[in-house]
mmCIF file of C-alpha atoms in Angstrom:
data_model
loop_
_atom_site.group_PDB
_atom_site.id
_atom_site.type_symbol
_atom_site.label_atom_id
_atom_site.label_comp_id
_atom_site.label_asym_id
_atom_site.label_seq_id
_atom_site.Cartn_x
_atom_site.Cartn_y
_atom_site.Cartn_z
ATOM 1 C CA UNK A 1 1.062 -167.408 151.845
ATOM 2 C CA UNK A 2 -0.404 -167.809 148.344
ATOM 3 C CA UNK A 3 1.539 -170.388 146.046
ATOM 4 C CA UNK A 4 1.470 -172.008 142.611
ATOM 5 C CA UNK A 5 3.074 -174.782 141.436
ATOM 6 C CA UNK A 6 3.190 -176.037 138.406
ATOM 7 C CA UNK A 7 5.842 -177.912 135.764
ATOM 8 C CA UNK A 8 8.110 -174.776 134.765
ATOM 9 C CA UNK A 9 8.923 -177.321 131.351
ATOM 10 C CA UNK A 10 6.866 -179.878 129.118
ATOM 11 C CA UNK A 11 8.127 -181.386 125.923
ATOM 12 C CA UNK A 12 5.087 -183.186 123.594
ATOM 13 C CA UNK A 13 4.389 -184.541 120.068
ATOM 14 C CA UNK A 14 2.480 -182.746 117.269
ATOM 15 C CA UNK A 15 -1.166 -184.878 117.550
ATOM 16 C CA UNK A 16 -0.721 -185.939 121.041
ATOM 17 C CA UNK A 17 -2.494 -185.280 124.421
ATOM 18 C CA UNK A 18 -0.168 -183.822 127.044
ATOM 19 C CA UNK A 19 -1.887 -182.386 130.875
ATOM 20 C CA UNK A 20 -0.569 -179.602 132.446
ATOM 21 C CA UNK A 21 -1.345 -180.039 135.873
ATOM 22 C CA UNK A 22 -1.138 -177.039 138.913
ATOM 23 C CA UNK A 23 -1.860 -176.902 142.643
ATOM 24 C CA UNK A 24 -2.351 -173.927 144.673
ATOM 25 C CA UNK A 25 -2.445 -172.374 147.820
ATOM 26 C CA UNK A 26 -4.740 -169.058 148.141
ATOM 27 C CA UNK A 27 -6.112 -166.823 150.754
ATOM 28 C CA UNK A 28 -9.379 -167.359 149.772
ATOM 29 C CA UNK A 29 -10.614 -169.300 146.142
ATOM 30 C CA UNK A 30 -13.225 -167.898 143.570
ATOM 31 C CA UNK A 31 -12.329 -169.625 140.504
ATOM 32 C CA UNK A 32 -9.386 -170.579 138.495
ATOM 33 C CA UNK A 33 -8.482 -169.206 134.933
ATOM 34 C CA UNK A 34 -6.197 -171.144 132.982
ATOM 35 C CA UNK A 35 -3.996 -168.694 130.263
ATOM 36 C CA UNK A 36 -2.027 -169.258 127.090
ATOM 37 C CA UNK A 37 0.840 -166.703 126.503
ATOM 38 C CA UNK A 38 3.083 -167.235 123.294
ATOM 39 C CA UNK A 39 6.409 -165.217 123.971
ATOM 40 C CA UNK A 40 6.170 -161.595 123.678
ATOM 41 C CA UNK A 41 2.363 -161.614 123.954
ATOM 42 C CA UNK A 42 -0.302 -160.770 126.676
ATOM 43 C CA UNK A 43 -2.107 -163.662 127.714
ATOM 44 C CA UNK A 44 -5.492 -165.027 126.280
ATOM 45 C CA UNK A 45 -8.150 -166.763 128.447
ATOM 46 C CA UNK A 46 -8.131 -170.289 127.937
ATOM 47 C CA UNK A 47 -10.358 -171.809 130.375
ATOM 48 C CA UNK A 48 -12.227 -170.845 134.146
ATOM 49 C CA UNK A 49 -13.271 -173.286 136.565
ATOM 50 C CA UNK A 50 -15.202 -172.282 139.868
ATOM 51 C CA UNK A 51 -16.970 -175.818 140.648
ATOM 52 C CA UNK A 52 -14.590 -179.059 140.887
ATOM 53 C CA UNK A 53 -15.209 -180.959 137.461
ATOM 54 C CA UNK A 54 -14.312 -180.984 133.789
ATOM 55 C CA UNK A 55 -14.839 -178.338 131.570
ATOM 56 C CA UNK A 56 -14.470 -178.954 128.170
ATOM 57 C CA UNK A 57 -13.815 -176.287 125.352
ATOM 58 C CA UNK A 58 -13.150 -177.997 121.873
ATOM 59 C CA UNK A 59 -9.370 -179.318 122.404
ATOM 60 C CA UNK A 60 -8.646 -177.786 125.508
ATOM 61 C CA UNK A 61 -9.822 -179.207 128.980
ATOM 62 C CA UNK A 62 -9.454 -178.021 132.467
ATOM 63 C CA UNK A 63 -10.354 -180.034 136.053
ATOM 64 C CA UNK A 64 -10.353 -178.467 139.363
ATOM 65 C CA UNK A 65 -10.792 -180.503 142.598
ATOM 66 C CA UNK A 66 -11.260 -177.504 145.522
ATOM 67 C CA UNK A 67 -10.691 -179.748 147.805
ATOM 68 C CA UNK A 68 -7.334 -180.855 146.570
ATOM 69 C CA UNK A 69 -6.253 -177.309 145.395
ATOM 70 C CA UNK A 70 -5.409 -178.819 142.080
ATOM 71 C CA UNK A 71 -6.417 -178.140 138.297
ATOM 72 C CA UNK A 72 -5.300 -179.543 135.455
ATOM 73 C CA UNK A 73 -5.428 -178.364 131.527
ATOM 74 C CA UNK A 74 -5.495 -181.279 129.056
ATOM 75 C CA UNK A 75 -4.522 -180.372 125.561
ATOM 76 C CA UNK A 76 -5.764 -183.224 122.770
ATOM 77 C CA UNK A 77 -4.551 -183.305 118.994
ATOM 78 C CA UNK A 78 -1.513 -180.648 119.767
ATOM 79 C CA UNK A 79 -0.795 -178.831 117.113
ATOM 80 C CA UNK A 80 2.306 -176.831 116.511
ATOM 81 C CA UNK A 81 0.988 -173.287 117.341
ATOM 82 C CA UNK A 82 0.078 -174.813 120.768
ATOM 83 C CA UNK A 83 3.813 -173.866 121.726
ATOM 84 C CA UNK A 84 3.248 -171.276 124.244
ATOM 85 C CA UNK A 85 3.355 -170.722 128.172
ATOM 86 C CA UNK A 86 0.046 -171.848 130.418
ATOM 87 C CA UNK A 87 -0.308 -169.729 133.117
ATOM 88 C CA UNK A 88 -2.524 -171.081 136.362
ATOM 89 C CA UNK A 89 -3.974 -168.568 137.710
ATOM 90 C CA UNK A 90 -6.494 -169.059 140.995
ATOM 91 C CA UNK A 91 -8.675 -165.944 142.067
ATOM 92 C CA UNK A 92 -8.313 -165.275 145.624
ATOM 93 C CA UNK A 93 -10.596 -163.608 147.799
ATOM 94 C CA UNK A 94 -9.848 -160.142 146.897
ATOM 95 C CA UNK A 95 -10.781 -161.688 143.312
ATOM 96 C CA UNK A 96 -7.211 -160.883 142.324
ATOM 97 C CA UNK A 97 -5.364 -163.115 140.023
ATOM 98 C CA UNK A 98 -2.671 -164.425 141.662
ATOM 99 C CA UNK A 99 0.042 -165.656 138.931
ATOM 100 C CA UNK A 100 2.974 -168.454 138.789
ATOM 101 C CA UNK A 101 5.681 -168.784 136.485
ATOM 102 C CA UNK A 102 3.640 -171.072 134.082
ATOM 103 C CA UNK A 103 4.833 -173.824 131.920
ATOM 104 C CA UNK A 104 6.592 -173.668 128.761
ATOM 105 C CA UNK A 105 5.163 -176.306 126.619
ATOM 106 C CA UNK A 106 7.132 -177.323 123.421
ATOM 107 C CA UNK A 107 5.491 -179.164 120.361
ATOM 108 C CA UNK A 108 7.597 -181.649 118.218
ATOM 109 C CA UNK A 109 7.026 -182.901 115.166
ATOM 110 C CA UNK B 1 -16.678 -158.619 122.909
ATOM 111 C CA UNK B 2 -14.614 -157.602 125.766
ATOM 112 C CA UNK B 3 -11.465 -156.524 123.884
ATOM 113 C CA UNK B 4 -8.586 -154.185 125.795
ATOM 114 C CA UNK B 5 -5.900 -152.116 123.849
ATOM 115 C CA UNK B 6 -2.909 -150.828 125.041
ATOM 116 C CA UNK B 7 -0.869 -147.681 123.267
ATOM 117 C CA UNK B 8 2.191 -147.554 122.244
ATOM 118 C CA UNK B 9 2.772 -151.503 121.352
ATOM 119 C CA UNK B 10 6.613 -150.674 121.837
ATOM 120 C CA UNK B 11 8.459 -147.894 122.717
ATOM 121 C CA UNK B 12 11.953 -146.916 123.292
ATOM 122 C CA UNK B 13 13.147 -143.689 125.130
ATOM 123 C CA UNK B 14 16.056 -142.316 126.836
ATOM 124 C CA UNK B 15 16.813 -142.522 130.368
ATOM 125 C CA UNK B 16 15.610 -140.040 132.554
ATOM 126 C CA UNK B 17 12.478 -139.086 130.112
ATOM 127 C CA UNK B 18 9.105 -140.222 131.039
ATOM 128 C CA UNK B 19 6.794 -142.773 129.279
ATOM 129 C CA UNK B 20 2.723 -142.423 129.483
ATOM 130 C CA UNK B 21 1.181 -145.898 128.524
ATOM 131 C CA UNK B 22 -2.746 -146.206 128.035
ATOM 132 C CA UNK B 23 -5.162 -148.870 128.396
ATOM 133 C CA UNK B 24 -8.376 -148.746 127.335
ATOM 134 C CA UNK B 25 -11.529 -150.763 127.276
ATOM 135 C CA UNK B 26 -13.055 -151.383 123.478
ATOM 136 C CA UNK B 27 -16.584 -152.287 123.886
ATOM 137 C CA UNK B 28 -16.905 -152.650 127.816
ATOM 138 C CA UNK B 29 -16.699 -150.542 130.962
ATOM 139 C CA UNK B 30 -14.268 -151.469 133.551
ATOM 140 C CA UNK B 31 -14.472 -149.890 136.549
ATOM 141 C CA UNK B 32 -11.352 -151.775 137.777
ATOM 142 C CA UNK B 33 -7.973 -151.865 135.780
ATOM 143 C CA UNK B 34 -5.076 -154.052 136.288
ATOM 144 C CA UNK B 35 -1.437 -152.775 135.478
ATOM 145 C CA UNK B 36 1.054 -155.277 135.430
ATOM 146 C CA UNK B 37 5.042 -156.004 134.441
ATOM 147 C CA UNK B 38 6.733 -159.475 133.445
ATOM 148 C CA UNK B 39 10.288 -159.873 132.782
ATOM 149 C CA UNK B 40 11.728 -162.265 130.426
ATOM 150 C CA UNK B 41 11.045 -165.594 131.537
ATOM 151 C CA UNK B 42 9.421 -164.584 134.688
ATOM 152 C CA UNK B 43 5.548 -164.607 135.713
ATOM 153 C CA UNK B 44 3.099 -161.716 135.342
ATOM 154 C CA UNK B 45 3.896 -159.260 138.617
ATOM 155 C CA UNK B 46 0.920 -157.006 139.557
ATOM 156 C CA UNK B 47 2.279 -153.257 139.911
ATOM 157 C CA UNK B 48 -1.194 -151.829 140.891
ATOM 158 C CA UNK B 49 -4.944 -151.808 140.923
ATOM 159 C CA UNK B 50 -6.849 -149.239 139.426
ATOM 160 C CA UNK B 51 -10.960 -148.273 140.055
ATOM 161 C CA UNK B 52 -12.547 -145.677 137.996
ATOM 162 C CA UNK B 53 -12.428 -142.452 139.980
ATOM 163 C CA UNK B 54 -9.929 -143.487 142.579
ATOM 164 C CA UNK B 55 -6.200 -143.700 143.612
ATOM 165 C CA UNK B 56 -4.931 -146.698 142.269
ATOM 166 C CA UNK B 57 -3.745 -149.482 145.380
ATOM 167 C CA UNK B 58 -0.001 -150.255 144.604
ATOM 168 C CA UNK B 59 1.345 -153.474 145.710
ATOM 169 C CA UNK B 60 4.725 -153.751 148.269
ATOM 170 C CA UNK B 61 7.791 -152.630 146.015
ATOM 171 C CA UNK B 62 6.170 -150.763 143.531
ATOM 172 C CA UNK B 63 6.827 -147.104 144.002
ATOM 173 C CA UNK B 64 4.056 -145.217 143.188
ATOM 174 C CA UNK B 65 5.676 -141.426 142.882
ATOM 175 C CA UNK B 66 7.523 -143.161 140.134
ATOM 176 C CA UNK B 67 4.551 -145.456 138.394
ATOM 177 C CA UNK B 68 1.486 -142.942 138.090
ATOM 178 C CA UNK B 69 -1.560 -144.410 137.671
ATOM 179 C CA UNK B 70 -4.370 -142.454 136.422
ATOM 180 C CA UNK B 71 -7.698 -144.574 135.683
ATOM 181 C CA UNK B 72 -10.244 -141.341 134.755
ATOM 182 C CA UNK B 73 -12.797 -143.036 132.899
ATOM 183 C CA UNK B 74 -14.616 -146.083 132.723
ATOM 184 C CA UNK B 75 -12.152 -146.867 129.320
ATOM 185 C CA UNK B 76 -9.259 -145.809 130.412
ATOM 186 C CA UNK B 77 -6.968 -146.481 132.381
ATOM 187 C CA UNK B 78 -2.675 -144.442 131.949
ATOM 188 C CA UNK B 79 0.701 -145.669 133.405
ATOM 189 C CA UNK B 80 3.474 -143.046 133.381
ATOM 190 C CA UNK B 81 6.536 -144.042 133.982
ATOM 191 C CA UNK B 82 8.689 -141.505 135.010
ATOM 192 C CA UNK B 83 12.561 -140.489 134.953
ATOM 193 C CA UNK B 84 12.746 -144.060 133.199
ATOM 194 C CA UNK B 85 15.983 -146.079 133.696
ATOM 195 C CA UNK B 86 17.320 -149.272 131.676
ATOM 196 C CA UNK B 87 15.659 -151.681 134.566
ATOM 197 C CA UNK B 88 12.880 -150.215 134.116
ATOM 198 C CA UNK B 89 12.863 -151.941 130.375
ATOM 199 C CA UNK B 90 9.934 -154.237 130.425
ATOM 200 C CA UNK B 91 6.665 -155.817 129.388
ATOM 201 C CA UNK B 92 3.530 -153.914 130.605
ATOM 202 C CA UNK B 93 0.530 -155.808 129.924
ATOM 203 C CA UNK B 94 -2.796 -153.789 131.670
ATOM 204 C CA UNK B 95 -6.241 -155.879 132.149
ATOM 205 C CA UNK B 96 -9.503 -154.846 132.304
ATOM 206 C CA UNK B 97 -12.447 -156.178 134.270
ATOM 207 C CA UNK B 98 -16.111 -156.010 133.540
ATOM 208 C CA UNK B 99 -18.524 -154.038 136.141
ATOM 209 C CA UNK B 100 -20.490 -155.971 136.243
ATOM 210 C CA UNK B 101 -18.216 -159.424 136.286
ATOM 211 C CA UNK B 102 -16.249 -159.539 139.197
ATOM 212 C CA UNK B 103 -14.217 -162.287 137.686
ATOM 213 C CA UNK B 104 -12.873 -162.497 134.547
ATOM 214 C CA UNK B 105 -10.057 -160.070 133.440
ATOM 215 C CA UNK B 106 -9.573 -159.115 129.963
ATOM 216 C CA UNK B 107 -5.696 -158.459 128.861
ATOM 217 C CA UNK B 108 -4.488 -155.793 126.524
ATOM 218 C CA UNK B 109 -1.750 -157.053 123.982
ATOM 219 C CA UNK B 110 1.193 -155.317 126.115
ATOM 220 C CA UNK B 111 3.232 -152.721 125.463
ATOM 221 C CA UNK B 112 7.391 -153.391 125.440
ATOM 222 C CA UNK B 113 9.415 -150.541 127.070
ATOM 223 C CA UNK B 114 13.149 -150.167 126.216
ATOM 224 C CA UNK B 115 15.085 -147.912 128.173
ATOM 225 C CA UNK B 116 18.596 -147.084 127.000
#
């Protein structure tokens, strides 16, 4: 079957670095998108990773390892409006998204 | 680029009545649309897949005679939901792929549907 896992909960500080890691199991693997969705909102492309590595995007960062069906997205100088869900999402082979639960991440002062 | 919008952002209807929602593509063609639903708390659950020109593909559970999927154009894509009821309250959030990118999809900003 097709599976994500990743922390359903993550508590950081405002200026901090905090990873959100995920593994996966997919029939089939054509990329990974990582998504930010604030509550009540549609989610917005963060990040897509289809060779293992580190992509960097100003303050966001994602990894993939293919091998290890794992990706992680590293957030750096948090800032309060960074309070959302991050949804993993892998593309299978039927380039469908398949979708977790995602994890809440909550910024402190 | 590659912005989706959905009509109505919120809506609230009796039960029994029926509810068209539309997607449509801004400044791209999709030929395939994605219509999905996400309950509080819960992840994104894909309802159907929808190519220009052709009957959508539902997945298992979702009834089709009662979620009618129309994707006529390259832009746009409808969602009807018909002889509503209260669990059928919701957030519908459709997404839009490129032609000519078979990857990335492209949300819309959701539309809330309230049932009473």
């Amino acid at each position: 079957g097709q599976n994500i896992d990743q922390p359903t909960e993550m508590t950081a500080t405002e200026g901090a670095i905090v990873q959100i890691n995920c593994t996966y199991q997919t029939s089939g693997f054509n990329g990974l998108f990582w998504y930010q969705q604030h509550a009540g909102e549609a989610p917005t492309f963060l990040s897509y990773n289809v060779l293992d590595g580190l992509e960097e995007k100003g303050r966001f960062s994602s990894f993939l390892s293919r091998s290890k069906g794992y990706s992680y997205l590293l957030l750096k100088e948090l800032q309060m409006k960074d309070s959302a869900s991050y949804l993993c999402a892998p593309l299978d082979s039927n380039y469908q998204l398949i979708w977790g639960a995602g994890t809440k991440l909550i910024i402190k002062p | 680029g590659a912005v989706v919008s959905q009509h109505p952002s919120w809506v609230i209807c009796k039960s029994g009545t029926s509810v068209k929602i539309e997607c449509r593509s801004l400044d791209f063609q999709a030929t395939t649309m994605f219509w999905y639903r996400q309950f509080p708390k819960q992840s994104l659950m894909l309802m159907a897949t929808s190519n220009e020109g052709s009957k959508a593909t539902y997945e298992q559970g979702v009834e089709k005679d009662k979620f009618l999927i129309n994707h006529a154009s390259l832009t746009l894509s409808t969602l009807t939901v018909t002889s509503a009821h209260p669990e059928d309250s919701s957030f519908y959030i459709c997404s839009a792929r490129e032609s000519l990118d078979y990857n990335e999809q492209f949300f819309g900003p959701g539309t809330r549907l309230t049932v009473l």
